[in-house]
Short mmCIF file of C-alpha atoms in Angstrom, two decimals:
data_model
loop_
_atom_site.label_atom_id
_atom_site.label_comp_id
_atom_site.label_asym_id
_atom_site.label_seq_id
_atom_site.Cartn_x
_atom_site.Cartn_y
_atom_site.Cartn_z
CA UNK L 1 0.00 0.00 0.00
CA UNK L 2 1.33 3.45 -1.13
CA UNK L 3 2.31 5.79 1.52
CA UNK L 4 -0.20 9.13 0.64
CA UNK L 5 1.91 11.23 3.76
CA UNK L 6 5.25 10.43 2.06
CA UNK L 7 4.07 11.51 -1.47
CA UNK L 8 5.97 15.07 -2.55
CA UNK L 9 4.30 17.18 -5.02
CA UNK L 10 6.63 19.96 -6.25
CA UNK L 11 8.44 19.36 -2.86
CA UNK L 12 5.02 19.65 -1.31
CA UNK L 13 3.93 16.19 1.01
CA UNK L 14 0.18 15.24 -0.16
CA UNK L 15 -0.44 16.35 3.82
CA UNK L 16 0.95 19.93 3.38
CA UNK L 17 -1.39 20.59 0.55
CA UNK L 18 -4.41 19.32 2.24
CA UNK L 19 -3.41 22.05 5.00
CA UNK L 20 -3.01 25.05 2.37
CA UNK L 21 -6.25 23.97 0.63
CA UNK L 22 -8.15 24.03 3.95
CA UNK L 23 -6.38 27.54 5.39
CA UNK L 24 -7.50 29.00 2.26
CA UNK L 25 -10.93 27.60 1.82
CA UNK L 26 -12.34 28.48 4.61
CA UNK L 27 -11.68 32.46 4.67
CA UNK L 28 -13.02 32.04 1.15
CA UNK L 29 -16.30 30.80 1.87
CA UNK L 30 -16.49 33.39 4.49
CA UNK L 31 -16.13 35.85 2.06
CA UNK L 32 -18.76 34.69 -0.48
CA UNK L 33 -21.43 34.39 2.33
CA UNK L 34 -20.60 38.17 3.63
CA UNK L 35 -21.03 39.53 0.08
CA UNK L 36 -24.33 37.43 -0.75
CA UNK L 37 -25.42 38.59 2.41
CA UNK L 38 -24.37 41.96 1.79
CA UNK L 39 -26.20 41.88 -1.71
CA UNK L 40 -29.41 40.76 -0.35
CA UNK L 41 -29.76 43.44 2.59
CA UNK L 42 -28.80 46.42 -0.32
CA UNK L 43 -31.94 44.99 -2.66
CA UNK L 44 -34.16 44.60 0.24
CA UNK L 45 -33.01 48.59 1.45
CA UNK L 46 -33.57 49.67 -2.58
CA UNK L 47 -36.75 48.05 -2.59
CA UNK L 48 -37.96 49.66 0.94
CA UNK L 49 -36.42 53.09 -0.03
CA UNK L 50 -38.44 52.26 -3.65
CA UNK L 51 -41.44 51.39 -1.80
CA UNK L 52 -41.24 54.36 0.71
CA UNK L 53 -40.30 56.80 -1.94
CA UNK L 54 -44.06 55.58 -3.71
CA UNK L 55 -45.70 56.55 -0.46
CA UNK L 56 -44.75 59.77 -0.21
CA UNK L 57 -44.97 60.76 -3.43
CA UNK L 58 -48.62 59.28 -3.50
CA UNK L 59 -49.64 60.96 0.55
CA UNK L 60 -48.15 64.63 -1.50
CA UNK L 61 -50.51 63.90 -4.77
CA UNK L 62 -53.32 63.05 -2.29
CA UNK L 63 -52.14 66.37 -0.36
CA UNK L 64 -51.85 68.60 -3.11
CA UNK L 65 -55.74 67.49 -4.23
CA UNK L 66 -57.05 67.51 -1.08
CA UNK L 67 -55.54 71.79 -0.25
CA UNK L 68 -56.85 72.64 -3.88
CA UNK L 69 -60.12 71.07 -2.67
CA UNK L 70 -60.20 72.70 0.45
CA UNK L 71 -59.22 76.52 -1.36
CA UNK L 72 -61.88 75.96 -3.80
CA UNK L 73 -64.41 75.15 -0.92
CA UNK L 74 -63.32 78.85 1.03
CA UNK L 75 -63.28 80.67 -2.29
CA UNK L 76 -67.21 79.32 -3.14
CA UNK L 77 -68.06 79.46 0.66
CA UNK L 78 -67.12 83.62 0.60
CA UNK L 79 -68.56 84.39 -2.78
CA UNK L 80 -65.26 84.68 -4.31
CA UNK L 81 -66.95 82.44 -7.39
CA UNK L 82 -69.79 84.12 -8.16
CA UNK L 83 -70.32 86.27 -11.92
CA UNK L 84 -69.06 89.04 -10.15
CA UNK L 85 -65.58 87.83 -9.40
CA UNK L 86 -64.68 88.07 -12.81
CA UNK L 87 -61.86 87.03 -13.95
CA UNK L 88 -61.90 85.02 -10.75
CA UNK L 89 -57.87 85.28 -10.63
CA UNK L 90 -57.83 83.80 -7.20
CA UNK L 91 -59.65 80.51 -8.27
CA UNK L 92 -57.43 80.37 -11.18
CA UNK L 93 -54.27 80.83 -9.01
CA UNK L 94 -54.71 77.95 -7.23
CA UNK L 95 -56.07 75.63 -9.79
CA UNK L 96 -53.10 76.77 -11.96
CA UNK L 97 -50.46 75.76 -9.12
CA UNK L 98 -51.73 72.55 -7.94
CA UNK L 99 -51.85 71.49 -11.78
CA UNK L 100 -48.02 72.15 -12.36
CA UNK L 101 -47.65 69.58 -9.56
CA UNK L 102 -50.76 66.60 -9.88
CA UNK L 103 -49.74 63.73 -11.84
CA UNK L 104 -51.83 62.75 -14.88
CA UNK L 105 -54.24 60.87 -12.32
CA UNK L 106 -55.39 63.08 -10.09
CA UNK L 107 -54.80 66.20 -13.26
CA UNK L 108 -58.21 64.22 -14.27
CA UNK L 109 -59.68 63.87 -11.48
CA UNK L 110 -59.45 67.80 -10.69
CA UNK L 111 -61.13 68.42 -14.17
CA UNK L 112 -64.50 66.19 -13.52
CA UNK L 113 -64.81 67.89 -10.11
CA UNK L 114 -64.40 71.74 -11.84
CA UNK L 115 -66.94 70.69 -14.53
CA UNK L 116 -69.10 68.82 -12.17
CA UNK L 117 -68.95 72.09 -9.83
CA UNK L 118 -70.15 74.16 -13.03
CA UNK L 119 -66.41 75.55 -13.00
CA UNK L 120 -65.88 75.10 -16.61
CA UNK L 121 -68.26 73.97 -19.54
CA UNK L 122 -70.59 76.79 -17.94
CA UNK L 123 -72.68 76.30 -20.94
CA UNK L 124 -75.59 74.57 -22.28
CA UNK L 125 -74.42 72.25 -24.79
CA UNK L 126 -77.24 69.12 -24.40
CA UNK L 127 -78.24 68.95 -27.70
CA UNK L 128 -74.58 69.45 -29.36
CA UNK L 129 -73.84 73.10 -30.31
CA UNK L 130 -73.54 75.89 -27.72
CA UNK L 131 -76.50 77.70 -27.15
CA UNK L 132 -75.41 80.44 -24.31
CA UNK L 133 -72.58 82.09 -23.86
CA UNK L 134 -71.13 81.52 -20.27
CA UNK L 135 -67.25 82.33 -19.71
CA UNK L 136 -65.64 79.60 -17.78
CA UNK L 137 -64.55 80.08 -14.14
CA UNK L 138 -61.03 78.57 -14.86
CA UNK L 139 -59.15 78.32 -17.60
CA UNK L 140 -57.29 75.48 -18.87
CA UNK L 141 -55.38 76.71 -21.64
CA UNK L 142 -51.90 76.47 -22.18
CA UNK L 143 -51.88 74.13 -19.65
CA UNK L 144 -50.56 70.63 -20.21
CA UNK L 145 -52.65 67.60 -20.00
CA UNK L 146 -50.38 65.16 -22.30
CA UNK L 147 -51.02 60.87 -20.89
CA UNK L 148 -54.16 62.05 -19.11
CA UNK L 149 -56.82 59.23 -19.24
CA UNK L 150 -60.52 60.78 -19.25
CA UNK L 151 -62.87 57.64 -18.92
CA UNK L 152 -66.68 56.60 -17.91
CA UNK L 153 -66.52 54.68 -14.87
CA UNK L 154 -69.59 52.99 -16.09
CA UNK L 155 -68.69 52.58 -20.25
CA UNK L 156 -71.45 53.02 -22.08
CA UNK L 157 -74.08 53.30 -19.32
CA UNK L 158 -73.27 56.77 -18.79
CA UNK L 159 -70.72 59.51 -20.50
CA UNK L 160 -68.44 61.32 -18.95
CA UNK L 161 -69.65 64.81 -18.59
CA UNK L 162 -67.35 67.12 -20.60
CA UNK L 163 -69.75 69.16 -22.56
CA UNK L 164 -68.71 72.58 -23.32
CA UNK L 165 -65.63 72.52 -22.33
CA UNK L 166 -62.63 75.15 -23.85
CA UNK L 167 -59.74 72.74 -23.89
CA UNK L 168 -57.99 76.01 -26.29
CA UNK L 169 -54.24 76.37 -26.84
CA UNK L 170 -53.84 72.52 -24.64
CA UNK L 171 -51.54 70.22 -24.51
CA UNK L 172 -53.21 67.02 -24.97
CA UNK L 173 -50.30 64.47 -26.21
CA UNK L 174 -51.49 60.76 -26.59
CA UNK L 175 -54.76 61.60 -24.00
CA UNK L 176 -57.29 59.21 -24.18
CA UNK L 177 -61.20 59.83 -23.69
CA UNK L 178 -63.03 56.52 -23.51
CA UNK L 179 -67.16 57.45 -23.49
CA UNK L 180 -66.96 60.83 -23.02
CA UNK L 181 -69.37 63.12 -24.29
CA UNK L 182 -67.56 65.97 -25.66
CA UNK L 183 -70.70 68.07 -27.18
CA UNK L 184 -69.72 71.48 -27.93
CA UNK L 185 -66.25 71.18 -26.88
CA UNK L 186 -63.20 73.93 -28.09
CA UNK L 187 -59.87 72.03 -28.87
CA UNK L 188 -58.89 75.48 -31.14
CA UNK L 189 -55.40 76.50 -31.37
CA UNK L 190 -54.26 72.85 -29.46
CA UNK L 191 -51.68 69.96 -29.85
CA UNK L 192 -53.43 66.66 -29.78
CA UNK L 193 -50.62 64.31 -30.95
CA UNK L 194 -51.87 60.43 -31.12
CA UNK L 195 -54.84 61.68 -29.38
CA UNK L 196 -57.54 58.84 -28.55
CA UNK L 197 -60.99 59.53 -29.22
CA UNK L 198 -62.76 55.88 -28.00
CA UNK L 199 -67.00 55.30 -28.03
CA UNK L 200 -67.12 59.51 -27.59
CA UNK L 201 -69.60 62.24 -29.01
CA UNK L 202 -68.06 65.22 -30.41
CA UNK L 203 -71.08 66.91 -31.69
CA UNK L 204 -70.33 70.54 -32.75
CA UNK L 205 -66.90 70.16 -31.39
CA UNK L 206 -64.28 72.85 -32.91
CA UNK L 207 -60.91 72.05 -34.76
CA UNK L 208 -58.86 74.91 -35.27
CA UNK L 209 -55.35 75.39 -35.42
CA UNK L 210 -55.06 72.00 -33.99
CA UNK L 211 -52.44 69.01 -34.37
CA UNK L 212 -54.32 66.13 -34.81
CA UNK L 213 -51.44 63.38 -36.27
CA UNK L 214 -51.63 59.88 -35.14
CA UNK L 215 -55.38 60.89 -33.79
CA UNK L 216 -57.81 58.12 -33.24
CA UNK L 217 -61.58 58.58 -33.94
CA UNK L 218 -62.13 55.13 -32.97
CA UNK L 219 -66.13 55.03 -32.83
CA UNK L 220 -66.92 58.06 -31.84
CA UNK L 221 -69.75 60.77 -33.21
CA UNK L 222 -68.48 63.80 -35.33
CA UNK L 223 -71.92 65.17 -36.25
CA UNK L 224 -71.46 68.76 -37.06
CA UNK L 225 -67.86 68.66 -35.63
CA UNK L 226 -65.78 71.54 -37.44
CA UNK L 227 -62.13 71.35 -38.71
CA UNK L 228 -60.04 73.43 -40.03
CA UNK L 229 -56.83 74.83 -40.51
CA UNK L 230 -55.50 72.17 -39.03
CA UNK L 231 -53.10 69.01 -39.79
CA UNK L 232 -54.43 65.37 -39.37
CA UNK L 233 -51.81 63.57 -41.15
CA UNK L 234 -51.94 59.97 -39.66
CA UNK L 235 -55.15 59.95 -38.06
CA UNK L 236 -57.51 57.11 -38.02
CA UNK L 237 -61.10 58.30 -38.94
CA UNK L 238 -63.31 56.31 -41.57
CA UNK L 239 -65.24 57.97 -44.38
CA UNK L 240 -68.68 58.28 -42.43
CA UNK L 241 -66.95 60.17 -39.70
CA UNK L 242 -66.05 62.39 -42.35
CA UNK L 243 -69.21 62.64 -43.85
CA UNK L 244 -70.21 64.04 -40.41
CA UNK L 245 -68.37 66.28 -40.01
CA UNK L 246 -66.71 69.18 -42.02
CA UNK L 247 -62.72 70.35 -43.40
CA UNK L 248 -62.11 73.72 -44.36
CA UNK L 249 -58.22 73.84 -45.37
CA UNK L 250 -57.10 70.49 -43.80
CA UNK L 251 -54.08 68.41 -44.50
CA UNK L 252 -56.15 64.85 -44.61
CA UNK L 253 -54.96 62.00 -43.51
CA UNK L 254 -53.95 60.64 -47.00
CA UNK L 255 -51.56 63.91 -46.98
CA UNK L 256 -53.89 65.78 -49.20
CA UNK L 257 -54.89 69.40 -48.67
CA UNK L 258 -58.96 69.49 -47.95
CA UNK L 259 -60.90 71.67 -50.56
CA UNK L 260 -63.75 73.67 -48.54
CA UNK L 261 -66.40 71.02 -47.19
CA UNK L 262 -69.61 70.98 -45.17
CA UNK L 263 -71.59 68.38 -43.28
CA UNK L 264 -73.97 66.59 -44.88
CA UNK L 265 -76.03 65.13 -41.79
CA UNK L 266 -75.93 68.34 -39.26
CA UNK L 267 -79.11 68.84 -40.15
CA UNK L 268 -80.41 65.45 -39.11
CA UNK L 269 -78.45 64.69 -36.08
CA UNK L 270 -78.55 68.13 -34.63
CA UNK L 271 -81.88 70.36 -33.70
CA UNK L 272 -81.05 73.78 -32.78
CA UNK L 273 -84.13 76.14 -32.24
CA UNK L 274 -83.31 79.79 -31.67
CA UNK L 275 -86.31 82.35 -31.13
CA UNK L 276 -84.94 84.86 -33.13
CA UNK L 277 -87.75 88.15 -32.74
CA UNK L 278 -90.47 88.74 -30.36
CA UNK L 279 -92.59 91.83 -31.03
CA UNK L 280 -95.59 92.67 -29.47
CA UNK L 281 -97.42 96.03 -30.22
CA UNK L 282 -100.52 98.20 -29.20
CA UNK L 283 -101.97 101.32 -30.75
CA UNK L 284 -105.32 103.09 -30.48
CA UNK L 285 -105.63 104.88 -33.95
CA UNK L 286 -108.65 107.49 -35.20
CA UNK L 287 -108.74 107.67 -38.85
CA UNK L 288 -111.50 110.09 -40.62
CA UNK L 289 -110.24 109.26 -44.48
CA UNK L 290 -109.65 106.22 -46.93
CA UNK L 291 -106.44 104.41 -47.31
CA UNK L 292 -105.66 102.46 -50.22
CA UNK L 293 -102.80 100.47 -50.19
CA UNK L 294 -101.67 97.63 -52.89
CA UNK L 295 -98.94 95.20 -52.69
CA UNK L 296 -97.27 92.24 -54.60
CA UNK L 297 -95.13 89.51 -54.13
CA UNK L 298 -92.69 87.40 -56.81
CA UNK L 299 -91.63 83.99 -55.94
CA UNK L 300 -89.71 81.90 -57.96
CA UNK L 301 -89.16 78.01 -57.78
CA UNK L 302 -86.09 76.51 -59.77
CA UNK L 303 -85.35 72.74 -60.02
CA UNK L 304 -82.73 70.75 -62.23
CA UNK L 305 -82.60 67.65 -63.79
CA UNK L 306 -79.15 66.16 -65.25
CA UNK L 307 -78.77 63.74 -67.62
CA UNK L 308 -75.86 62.08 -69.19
CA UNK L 309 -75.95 64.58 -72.43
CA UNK L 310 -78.10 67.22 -71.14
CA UNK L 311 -78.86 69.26 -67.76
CA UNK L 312 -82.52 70.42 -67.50
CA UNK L 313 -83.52 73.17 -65.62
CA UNK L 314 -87.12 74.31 -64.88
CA UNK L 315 -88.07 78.03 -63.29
CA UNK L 316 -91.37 78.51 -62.40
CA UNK L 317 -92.17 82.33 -61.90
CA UNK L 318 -95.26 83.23 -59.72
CA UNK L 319 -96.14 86.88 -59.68
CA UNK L 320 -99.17 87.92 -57.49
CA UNK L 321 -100.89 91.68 -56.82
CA UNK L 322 -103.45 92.48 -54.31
CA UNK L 323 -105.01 96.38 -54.43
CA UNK L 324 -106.85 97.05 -51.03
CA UNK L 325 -109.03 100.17 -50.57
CA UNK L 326 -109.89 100.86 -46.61
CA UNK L 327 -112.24 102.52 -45.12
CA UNK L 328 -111.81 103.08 -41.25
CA UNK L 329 -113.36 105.39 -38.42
CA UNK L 330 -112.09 104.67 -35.38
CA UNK L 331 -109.60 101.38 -35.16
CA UNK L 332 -107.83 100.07 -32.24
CA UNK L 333 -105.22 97.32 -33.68
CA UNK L 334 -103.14 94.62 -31.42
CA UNK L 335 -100.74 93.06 -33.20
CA UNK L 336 -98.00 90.23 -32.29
CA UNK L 337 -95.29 88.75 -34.17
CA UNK L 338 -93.00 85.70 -33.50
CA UNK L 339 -90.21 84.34 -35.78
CA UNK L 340 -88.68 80.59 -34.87
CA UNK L 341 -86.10 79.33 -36.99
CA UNK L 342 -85.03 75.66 -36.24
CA UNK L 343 -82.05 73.84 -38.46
CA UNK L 344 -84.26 72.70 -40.99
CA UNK L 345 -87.40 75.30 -41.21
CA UNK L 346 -88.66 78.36 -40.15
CA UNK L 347 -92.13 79.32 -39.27
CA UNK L 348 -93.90 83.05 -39.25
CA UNK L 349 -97.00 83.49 -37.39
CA UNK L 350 -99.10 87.13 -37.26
CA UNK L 351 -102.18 88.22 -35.45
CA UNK L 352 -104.36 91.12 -35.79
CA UNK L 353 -107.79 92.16 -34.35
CA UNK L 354 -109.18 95.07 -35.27
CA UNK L 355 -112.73 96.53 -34.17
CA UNK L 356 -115.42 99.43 -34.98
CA UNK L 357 -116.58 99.75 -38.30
CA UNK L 358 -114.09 98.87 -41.47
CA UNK L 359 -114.94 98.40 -44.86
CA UNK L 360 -112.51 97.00 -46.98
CA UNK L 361 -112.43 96.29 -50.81
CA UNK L 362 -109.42 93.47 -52.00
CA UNK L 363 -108.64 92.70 -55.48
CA UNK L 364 -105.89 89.94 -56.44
CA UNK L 365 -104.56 88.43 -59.25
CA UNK L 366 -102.01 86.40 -59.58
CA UNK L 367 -99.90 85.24 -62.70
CA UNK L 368 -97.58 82.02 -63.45
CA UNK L 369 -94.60 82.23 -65.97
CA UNK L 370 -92.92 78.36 -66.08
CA UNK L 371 -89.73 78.63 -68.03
CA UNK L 372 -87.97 75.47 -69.21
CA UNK L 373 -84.03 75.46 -70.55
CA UNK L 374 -81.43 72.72 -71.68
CA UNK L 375 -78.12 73.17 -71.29
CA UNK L 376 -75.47 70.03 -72.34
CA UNK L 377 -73.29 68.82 -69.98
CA UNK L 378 -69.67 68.98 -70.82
CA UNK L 379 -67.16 65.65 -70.96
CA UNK L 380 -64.91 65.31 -68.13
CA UNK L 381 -61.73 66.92 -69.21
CA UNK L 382 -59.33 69.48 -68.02
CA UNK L 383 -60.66 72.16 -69.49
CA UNK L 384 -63.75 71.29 -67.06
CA UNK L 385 -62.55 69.85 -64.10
CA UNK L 386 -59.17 71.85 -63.76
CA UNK L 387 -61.67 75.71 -63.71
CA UNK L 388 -64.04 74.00 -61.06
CA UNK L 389 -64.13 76.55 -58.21
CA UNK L 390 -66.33 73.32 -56.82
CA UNK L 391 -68.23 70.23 -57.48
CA UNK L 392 -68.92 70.39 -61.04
CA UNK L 393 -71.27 68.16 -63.18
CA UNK L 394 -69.32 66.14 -66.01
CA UNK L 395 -69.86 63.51 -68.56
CA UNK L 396 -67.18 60.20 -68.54
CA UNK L 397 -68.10 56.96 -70.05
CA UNK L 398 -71.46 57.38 -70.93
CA UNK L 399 -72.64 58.47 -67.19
CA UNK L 400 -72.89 61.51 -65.46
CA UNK L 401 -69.76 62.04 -62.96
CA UNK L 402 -69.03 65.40 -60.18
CA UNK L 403 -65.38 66.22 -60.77
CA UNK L 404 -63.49 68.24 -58.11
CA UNK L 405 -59.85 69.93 -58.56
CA UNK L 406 -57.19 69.08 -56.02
CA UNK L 407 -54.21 71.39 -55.83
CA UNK L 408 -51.19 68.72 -54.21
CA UNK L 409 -50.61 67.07 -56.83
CA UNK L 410 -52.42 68.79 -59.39
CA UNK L 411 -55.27 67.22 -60.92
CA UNK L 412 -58.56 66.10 -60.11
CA UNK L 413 -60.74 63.40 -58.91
CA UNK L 414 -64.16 61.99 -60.67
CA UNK L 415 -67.04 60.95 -58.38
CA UNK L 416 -70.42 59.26 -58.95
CA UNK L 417 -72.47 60.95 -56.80
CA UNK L 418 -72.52 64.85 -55.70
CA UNK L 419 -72.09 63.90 -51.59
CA UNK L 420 -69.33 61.90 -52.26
CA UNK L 421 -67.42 64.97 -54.34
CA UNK L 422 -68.66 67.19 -51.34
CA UNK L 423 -67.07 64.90 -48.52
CA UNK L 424 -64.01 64.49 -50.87
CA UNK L 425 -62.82 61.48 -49.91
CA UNK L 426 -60.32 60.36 -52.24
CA UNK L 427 -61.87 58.90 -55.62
CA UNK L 428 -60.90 55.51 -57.84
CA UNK L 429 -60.87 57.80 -61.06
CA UNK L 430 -58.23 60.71 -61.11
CA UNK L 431 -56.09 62.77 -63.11
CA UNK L 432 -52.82 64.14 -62.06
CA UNK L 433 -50.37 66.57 -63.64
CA UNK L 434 -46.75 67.28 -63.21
CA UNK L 435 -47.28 71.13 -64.08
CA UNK L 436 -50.11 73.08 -63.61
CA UNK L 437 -53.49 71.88 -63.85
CA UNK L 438 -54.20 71.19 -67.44
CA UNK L 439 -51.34 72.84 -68.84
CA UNK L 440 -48.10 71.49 -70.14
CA UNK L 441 -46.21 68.28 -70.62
CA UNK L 442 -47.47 65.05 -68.35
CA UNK L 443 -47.25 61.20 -68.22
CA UNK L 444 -48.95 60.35 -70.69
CA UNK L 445 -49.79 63.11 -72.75
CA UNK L 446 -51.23 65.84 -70.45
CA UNK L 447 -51.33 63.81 -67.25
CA UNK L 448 -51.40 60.64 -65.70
CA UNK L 449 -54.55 58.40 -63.94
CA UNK L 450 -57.68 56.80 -65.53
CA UNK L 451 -59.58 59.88 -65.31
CA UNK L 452 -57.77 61.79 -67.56
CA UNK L 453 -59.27 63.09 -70.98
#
């Protein structure tokens, strides 16, 4: 049997290595413990410091909300937010310094509670459009609202109540507003980058001067909702959202500049009824002589009929004259007159009494001139389309198009119907040119696209 204690390893005894190895070890091991110990204690003090850091900076949000609470509360409770207080600089003072310091949480909590407290959105906007004229008690704009999430607690149930409010020169970066009803609201003058409209109505809502790229319309109402000026490159909205609504001078979001366009369904979606004059008058009049008075009235009815050679108009002429000889001794006359104009008719309404002795004589007579005319519609070509100030009739292929002149590039589009060339919303027949509209050298001939003539 080998002798392991009188083995010699580099002049080193099997024995004396065993002793290094174990001097050596041992401190070693001591080592690795202390420093995973060491480790362990620092991530559980990061995490603590993490953790305590999140409850103070949540017990100051909660503080901050709770003082702006409280100074609204004194200003309403000593008449400091009444119409009189105008411009209410104290209100606006605080609201304007707790806002530089809420997070994006609490930022929307503060606006339900102003609108819910009649501080903003003063007016009446149930039906869509504005119909008074209430300044708001604080002022949001140039304020920054960019991440803040406006939401229904209940979805569709109920909307968030946001109507009327003048969200003007705002910063509203990638904000969403799930069911909100924005009726009447004023984005004017604001930056709503990858803004997300989701399930909200935005009935009469304004557009001006605003950034809308990377918007999302999602499915939300833009009856009678106004835009203009104002660049939606990017944005997500589908072609009966834009049939809602109206563009005057809008970068679209196919990159194309927006000719001049109204909303075709304002009408229907929206009822507005403004009283416009009230009159009521009283008179006691003695007359001892005759009056004769006489007066006429023209009204003329036009309609057109277009086919695909010929356009057909039809002008009816009515003419009508009524002479009226008086004869009064004593009158006394009451008379009242209301005018109500609604968004799709108007209605006049006129009362008179009149008592002692009158004898009147009334002769009428009326006359009808009808007055028929044929004019030929022109083929769709650029000597048409490329002088349209607007939607103009056209024939191509045999059928009656509307061709409307886009300026970037320059050319038109052809469209079937006349609401599709007044929501101009990109068309499958086109013409472009490389110069000026009708004029010079294109590709082919003078320009390039199916529609070209």
């Amino acid at each position: 049997m080998a002798d392991f204690k009188k083995r010699v390893f580099w002049h080193f005894t099997f024995k004396d290595i065993l002793t290094i190895i174990s001097s050596v070890a041992i401190p070693i091991a001591l080592a690795i413990y202390t420093a995973i110990g060491f480790q362990q204690q620092k991530q559980q003090a990061e995490k603590k410091q993490k953790f305590d850091f999140q409850q103070s900076t949540q017990l100051r949000q909660q503080s901050l909300y709770d003082e702006f609470l409280n100074n609204i509360y004194k200003l309403d409770k000593d008449g400091y937010l009444n119409d009189t207080k105008n411009p209410w600089a104290f209100a606006n003072a605080y609201y304007r310094a707790a806002h530089r310091q809420l997070d994006t949480i609490r930022k929307a909590d503060v606006l339900q509670f102003v609108k819910e407290k009649q501080l903003i959105g003063r007016n009446n906007c149930t039906n869509g459009c504005r119909t008074t004229k209430l300044d708001d008690i604080i002022r949001l704009n140039e304020l920054n609202f960019d991440n803040v999430h406006l939401a229904s607690e209940t979805g569709v149930l109920n909307k968030l109540n946001l109507q009327c409010v003048s969200f003007n020169q705002v910063s509203m970066s990638n904000a969403i507003f799930s069911f909100a009803s924005l009726n009447g609201v004023s984005f004017d003058g604001g930056r709503l980058h990858n803004v997300k409209f989701d399930d909200s109505s935005l009935l009469c809502t304004s557009f001006n001067r605003v950034n809308l790229s990377g918007a999302d319309f999602g499915n939300s109402n833009l009856a009678g909702a106004h835009f203009s000026n104002s660049e939606m490159t990017g944005a997500r909205v589908t072609k009966d959202q834009m049939k809602q609504a109206s563009f005057d001078n809008v970068i679209m979001p196919n990159g194309r500049k927006s000719a001049t366009t109204s909303s075709a369904t304002t009408k229907k979606s929206i009822t507005q009824t403004a009283t416009i004059l009230k009159t009521e008058m009283s008179a006691t009049t003695t007359i001892t002589s005759s009056l004769t008075s006489s007066s006429s009235s023209l009204s003329s009815t036009t309609s057109s009929t277009t086919t695909p050679s010929s356009s057909i108009t039809t002008t009816t002429l009515t003419t009508t004259s009524t002479t009226s000889t008086t004869t009064t001794t004593t009158s006394t006359t009451t008379a009242s007159s209301s005018s109500t104009t609604t968004a799709s008719s108007s209605s006049t309404t006129t009362t008179t009494i009149s008592s002692t002795t009158t004898t009147t004589t009334t002769i009428s007579s009326s006359t009808t001139t009808t007055t028929t005319s044929r004019t030929a519609v022109p083929t769709c070509s650029p000597s048409v389309c490329c002088s349209a100030a607007s939607c103009t009739t056209c024939v191509y292929s045999s059928t009656t198009d509307y061709c409307l002149l886009y300026s970037n590039p320059p050319g038109y589009n052809l469209y079937t119907s006349a609401s599709s060339c007044a929501s101009d919303g990109g068309a499958d027949i086109y013409c472009n040119y490389n110069t000026t509209c009708g004029i010079g050298a294109g590709t082919p001939g003078l320009g390039s696209g199916n529609g070209c003539k």
